[in-house]
Coordinates of N, CA and C in Angstrom, one line a residue:
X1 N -21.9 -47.1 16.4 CA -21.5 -46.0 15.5 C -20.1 -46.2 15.0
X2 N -20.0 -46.2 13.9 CA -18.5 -46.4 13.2 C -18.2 -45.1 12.6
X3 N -17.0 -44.2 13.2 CA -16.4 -43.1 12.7 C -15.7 -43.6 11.8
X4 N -16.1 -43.1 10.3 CA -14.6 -42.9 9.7 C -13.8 -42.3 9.5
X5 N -12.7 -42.7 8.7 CA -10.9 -41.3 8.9 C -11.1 -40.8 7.6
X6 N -11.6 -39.6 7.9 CA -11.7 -39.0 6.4 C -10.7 -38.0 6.3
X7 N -9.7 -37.6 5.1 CA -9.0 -37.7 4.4 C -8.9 -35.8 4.6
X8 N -8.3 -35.3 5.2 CA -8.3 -33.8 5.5 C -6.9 -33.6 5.1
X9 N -7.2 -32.4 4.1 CA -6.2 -31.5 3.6 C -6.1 -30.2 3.7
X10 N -5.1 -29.4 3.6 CA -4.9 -27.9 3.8 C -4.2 -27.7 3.0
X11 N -4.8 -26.9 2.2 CA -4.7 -26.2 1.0 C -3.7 -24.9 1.4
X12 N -2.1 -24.2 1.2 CA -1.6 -23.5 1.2 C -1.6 -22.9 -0.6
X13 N -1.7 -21.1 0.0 CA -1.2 -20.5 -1.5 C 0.3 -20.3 -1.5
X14 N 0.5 -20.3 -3.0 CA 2.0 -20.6 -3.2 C 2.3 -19.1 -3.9
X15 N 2.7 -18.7 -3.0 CA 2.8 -16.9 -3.6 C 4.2 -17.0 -4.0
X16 N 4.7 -16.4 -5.5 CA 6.0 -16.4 -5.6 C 6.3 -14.3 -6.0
X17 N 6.8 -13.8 -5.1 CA 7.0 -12.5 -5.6 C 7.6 -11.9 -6.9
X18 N 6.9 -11.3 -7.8 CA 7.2 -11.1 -9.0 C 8.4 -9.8 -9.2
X19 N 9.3 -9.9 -9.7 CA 9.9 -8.3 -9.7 C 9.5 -7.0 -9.9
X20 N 8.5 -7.0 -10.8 CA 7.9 -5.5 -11.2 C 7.1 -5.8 -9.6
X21 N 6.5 -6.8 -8.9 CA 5.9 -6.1 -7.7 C 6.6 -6.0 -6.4
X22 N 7.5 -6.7 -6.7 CA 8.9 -6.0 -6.0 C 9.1 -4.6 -5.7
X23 N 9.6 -4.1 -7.2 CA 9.7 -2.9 -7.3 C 8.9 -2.3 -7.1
X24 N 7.5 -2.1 -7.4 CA 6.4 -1.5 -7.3 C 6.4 -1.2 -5.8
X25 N 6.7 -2.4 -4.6 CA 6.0 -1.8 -3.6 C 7.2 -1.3 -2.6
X26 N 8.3 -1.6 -3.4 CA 9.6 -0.6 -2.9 C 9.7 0.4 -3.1
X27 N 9.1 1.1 -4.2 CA 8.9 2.5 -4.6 C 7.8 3.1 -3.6
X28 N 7.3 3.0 -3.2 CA 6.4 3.4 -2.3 C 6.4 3.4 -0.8
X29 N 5.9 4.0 0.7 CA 5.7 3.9 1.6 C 4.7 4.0 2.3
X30 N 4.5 3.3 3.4 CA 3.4 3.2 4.4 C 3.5 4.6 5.2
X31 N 2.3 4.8 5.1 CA 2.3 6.1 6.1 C 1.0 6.5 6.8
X32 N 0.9 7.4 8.2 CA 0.3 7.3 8.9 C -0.8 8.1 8.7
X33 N -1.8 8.3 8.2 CA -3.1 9.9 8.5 C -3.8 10.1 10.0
X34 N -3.0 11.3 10.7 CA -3.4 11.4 11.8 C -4.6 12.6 11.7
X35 N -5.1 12.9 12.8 CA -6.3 13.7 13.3 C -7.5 12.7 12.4
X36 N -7.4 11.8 12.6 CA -9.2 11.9 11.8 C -9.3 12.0 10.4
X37 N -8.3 12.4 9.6 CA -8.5 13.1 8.4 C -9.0 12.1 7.5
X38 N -9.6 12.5 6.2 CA -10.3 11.5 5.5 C -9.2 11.6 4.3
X39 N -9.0 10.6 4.0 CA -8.0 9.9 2.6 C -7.9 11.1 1.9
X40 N -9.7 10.9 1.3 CA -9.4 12.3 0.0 C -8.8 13.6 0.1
X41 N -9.3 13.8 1.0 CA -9.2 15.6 2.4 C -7.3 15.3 2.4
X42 N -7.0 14.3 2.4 CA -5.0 14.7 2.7 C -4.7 14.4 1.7
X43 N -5.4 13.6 0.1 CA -4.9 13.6 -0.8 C -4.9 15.2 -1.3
X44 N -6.5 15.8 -1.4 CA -6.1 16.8 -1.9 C -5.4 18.1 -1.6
X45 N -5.0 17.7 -0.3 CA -3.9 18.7 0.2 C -2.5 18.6 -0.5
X46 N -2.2 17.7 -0.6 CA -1.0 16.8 -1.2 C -0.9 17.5 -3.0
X47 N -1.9 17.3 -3.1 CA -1.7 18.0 -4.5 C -2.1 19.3 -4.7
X48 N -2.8 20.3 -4.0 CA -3.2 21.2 -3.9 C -1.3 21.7 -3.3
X49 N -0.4 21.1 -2.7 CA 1.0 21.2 -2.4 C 1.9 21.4 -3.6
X50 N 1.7 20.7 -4.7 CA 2.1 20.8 -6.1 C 2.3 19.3 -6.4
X51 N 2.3 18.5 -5.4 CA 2.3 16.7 -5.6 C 1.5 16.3 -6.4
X52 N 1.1 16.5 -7.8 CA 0.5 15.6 -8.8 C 0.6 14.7 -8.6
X53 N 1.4 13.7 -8.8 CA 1.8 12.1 -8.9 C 2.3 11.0 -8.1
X54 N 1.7 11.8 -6.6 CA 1.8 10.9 -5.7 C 0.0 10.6 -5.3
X55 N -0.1 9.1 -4.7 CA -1.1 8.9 -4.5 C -1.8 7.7 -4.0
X56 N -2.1 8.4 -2.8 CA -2.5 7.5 -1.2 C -3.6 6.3 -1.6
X57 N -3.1 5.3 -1.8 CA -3.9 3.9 -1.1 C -4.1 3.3 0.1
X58 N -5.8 3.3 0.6 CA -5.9 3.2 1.8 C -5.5 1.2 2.0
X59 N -5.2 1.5 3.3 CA -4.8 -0.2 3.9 C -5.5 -0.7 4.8
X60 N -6.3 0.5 5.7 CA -7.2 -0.2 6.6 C -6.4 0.6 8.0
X61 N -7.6 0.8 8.8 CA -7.3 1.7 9.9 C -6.7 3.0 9.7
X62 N -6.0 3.5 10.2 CA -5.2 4.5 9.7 C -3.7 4.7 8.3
X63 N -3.9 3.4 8.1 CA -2.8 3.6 6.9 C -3.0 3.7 5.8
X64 N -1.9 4.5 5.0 CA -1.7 4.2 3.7 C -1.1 4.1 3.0
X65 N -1.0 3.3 1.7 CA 0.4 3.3 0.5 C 0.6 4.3 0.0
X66 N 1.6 5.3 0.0 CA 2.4 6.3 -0.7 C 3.3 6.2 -1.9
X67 N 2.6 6.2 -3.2 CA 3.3 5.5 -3.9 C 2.9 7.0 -5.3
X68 N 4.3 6.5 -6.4 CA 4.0 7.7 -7.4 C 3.4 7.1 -8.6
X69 N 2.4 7.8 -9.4 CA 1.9 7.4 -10.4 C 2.4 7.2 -11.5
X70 N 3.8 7.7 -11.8 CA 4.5 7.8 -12.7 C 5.9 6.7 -12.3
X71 N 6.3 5.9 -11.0 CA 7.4 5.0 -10.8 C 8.2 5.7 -10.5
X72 N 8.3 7.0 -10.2 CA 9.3 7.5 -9.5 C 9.2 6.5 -7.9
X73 N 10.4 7.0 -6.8 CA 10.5 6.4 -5.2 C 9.6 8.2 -4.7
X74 N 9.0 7.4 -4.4 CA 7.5 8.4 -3.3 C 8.8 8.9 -1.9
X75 N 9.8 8.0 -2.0 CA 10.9 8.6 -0.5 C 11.5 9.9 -0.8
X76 N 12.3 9.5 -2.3 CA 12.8 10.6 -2.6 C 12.0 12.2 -3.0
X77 N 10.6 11.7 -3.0 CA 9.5 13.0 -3.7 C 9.4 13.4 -2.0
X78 N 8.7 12.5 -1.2 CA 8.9 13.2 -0.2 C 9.8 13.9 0.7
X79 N 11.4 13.5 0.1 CA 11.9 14.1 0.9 C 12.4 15.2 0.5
X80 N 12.2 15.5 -1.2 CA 12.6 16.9 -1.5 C 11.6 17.8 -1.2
X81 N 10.4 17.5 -0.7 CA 9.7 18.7 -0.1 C 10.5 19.6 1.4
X82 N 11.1 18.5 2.2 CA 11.8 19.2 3.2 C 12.4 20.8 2.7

């Protein structure tokens, strides 16, 4: 039996971060939905709050992106609700 050396390559992606996605995902935050709740069920609480223009993308498991629909920082909307 003659093994030959065949010629193996690994292919890496060449991700270069773009500035608008920079900014995009600076403007936004990760945040946690606890009890069980379902995405939509805390979105529409969120706006049924008076939060139009914020708006939860799920990430898998319990997370989500908090981000504004308009490019405002979702930090600063959050934190003038305090």
């Amino acid at each position: 039996d003659v093994v030959k050396d065949t010629d193996r390559r690994v292919f890496m992606r060449n991700y270069r971060t773009k500035t608008d996605d920079m900014k995009w995902a600076q403007n936004g935050i990760v945040a946690t939905v606890i009890n069980g709740e379902a995405v939509p069920v805390v979105h529409n609480r969120i706006t049924d709050a008076g939060f139009d223009d914020l708006v939860l993308i799920p990430m898998g498991a319990h997370k989500v992106f908090v981000r504004s629909s308009v490019g405002d920082d979702a930090m600063a909307i959050v934190n003038s609700a305090k």
